[in-house]
Coordinates of C-alpha atoms in Angstrom, one line a residue:
X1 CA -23.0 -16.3 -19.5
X2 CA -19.3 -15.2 -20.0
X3 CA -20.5 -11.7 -18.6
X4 CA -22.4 -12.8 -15.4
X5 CA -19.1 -14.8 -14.7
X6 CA -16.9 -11.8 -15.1
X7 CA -19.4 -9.6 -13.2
X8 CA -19.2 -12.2 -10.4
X9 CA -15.8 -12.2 -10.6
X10 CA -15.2 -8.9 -10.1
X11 CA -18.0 -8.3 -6.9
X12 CA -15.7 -11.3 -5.2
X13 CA -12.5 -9.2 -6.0
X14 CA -14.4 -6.5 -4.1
X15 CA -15.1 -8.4 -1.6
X16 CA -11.9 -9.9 -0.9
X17 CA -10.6 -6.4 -0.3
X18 CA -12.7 -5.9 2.9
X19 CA -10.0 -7.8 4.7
X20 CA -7.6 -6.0 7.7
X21 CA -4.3 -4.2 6.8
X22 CA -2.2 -7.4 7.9
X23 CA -3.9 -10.1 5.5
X24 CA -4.6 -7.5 2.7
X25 CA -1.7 -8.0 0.6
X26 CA -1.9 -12.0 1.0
X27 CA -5.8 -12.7 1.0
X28 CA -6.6 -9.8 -1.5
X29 CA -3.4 -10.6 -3.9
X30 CA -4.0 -14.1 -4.2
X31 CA -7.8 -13.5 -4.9
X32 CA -6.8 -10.9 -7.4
X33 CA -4.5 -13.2 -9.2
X34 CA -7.2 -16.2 -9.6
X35 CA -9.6 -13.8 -10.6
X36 CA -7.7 -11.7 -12.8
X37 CA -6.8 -14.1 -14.9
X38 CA -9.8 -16.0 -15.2
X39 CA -11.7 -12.6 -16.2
X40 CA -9.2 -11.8 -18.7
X41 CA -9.4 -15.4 -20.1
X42 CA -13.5 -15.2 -20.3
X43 CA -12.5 -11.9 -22.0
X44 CA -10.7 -14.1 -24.7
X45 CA -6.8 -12.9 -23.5
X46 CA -4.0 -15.2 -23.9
X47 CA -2.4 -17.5 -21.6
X48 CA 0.7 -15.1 -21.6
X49 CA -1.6 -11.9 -21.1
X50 CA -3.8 -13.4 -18.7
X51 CA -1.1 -14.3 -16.6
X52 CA 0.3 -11.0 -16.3
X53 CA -3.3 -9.2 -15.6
X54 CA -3.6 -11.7 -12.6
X55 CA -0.3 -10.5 -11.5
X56 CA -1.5 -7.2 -11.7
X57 CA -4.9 -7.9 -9.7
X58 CA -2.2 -9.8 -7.0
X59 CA -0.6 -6.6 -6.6
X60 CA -3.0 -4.3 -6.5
X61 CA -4.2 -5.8 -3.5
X62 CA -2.3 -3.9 -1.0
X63 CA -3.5 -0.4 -2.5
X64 CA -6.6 -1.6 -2.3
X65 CA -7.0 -3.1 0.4
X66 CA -5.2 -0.8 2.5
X67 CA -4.3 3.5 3.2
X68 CA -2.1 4.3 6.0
X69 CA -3.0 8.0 5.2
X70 CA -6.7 7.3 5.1
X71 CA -5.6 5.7 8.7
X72 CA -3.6 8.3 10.1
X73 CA -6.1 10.3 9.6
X74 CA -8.4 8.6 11.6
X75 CA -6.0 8.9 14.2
X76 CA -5.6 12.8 13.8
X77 CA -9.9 13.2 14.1
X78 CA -9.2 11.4 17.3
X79 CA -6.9 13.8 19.1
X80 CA -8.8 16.4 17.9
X81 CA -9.9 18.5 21.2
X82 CA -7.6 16.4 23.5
X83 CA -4.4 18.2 22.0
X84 CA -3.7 19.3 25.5
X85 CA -4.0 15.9 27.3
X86 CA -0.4 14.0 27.5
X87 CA -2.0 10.4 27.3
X88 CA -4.0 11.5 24.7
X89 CA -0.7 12.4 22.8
X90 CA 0.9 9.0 23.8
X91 CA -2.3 7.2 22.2
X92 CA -2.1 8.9 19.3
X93 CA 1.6 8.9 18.4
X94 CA 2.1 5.2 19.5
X95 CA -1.0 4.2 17.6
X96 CA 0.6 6.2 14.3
X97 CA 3.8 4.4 15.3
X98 CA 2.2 1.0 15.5
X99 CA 0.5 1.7 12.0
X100 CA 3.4 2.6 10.0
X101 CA 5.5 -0.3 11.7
X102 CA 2.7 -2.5 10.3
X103 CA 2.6 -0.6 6.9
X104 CA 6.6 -0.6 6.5
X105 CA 6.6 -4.6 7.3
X106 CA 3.9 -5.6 4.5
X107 CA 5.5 -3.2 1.9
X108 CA 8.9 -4.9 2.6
X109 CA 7.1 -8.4 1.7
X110 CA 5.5 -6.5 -1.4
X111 CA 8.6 -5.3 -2.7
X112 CA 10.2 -9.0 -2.6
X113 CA 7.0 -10.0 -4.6
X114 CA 6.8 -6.8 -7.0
X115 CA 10.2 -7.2 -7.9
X116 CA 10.1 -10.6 -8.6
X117 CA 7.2 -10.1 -10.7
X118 CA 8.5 -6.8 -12.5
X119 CA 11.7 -9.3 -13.3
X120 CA 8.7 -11.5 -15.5
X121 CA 7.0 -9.0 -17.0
X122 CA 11.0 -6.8 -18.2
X123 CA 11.7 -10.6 -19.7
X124 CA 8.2 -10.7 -21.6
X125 CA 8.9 -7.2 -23.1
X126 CA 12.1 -8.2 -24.3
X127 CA 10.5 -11.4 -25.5
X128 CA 7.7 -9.4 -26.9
X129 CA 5.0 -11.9 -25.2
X130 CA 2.9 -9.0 -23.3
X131 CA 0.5 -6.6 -25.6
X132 CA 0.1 -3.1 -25.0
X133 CA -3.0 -3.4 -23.0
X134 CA -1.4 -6.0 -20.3
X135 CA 1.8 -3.8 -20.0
X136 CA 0.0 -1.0 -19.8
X137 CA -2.0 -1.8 -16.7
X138 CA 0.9 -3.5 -15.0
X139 CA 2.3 0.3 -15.1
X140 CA -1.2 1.2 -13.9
X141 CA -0.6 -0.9 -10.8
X142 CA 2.3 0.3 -10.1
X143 CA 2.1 4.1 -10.6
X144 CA -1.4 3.4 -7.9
X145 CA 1.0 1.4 -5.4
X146 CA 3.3 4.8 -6.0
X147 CA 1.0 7.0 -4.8
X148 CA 0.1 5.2 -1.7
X149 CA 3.5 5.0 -0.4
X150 CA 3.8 9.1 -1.1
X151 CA 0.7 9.6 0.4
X152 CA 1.8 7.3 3.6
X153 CA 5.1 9.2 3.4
X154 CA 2.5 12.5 3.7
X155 CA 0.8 11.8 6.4
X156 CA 3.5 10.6 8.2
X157 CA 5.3 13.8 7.6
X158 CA 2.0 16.0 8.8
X159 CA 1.7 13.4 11.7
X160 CA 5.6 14.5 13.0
X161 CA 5.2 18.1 11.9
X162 CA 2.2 18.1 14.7
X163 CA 4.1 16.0 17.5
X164 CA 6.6 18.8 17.2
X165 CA 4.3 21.7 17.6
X166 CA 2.6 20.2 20.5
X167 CA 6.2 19.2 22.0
X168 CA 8.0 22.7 21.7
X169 CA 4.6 23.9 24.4
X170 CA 5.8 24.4 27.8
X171 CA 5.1 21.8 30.4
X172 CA 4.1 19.4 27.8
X173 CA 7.2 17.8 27.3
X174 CA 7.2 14.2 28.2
X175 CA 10.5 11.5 27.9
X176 CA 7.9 9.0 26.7
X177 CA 6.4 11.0 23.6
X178 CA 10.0 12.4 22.9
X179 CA 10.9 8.8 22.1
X180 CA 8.1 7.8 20.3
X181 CA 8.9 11.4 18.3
X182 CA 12.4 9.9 17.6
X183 CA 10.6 6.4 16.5
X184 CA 8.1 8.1 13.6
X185 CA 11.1 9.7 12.1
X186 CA 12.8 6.3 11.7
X187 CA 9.6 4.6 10.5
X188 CA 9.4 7.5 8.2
X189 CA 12.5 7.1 6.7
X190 CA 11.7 3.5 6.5
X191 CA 9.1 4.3 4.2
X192 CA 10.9 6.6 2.0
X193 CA 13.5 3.9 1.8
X194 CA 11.2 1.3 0.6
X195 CA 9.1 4.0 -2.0
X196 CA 12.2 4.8 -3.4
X197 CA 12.9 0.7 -4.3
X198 CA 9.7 0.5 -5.6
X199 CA 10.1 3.5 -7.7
X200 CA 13.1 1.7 -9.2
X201 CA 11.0 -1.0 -10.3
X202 CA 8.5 1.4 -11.5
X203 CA 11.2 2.3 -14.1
X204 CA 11.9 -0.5 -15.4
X205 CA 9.4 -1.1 -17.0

């Protein structure tokens, strides 16, 4: 019985996760967390361990849930064969802009829940009140959310490396996409800012 309910438990997870980028860390974190713990506590895990392998399954939401780069991508495959068409450009750049806006936004609301929860699980490994197994997948979680945000940095970085090339073409310099230009390079450091806080909390632990 135990098993079918943990089997169950984890198809909902899965299921959860089929929600869009701006509900994913919300609807998938919360259902992580409910079901994390009650997994772990059909396992036969303590209250204290259970409690941190839900907070792991609430923040692994947003990884996921959710790839900008797998997105950003998409865009690319789009604009291929229309290189050479301006609107085509303005779609595609504004669309990458629009992502990473989106992206930066719900990793900024992450990071004020990461950290919060990294502050918990620092005080149970001073208090010695998380096993090995616990600790080590709330590193897990965040080593996956790590590689996300470089991979987002990534493709953001490729995204602006081809904007340029297309730009320095004759007669296909546009005002419009030069601005937009200007506005992936400050979403971009956006991102790097954020990656680098969430490496910090990375470290802590």
């Amino acid at each position: 019985m135990n098993k079918w309910l943990m089997v169950t438990a984890l198809t909902l997870l899965t299921s959860a996760c089929a929600t869009q980028q701006q509900t994913a860390s919300l609807e998938c974190g919360a259902a992580g967390a409910g079901i994390g713990f009650v997994a772990c506590k059909l396992a036969g895990g303590s209250d204290a361990t259970c409690a941190a392998v839900g907070g792991v399954a609430a923040l692994g939401g947003g990884v996921l849930c959710y790839s900008l780069s797998a997105n950003l991508d998409k865009r690319r495959k789009e604009l291929a064969g229309h290189e050479n068409d301006l609107d085509a450009r303005l779609r595609y750049i504004k669309g990458v802009n629009a992502d990473a806006a989106a992206y930066n936004e719900g990793m900024k609301k992450d990071l004020v829940t990461i950290t919060q929860h990294t502050d918990t699980v620092v005080t149970q490994i001073q208090q010695k009140t998380i096993d090995e197994q616990a600790l080590a997948k709330e590193r897990s979680d965040l080593d996956k959310k790590l590689k996300n945000a470089h991979d987002s940095i990534t493709a953001q970085q490729d995204s602006i490396d081809l904007m340029r090339k297309l730009q320095a073409q004759k007669n296909f310099q546009d005002q419009q996409l030069t601005q937009e230009l200007q506005r992936q390079q400050v979403l971009l450091a956006e991102t790097k800012q954020q990656t680098a806080v969430l490496a910090s909390q990375r470290a802590r632990i």
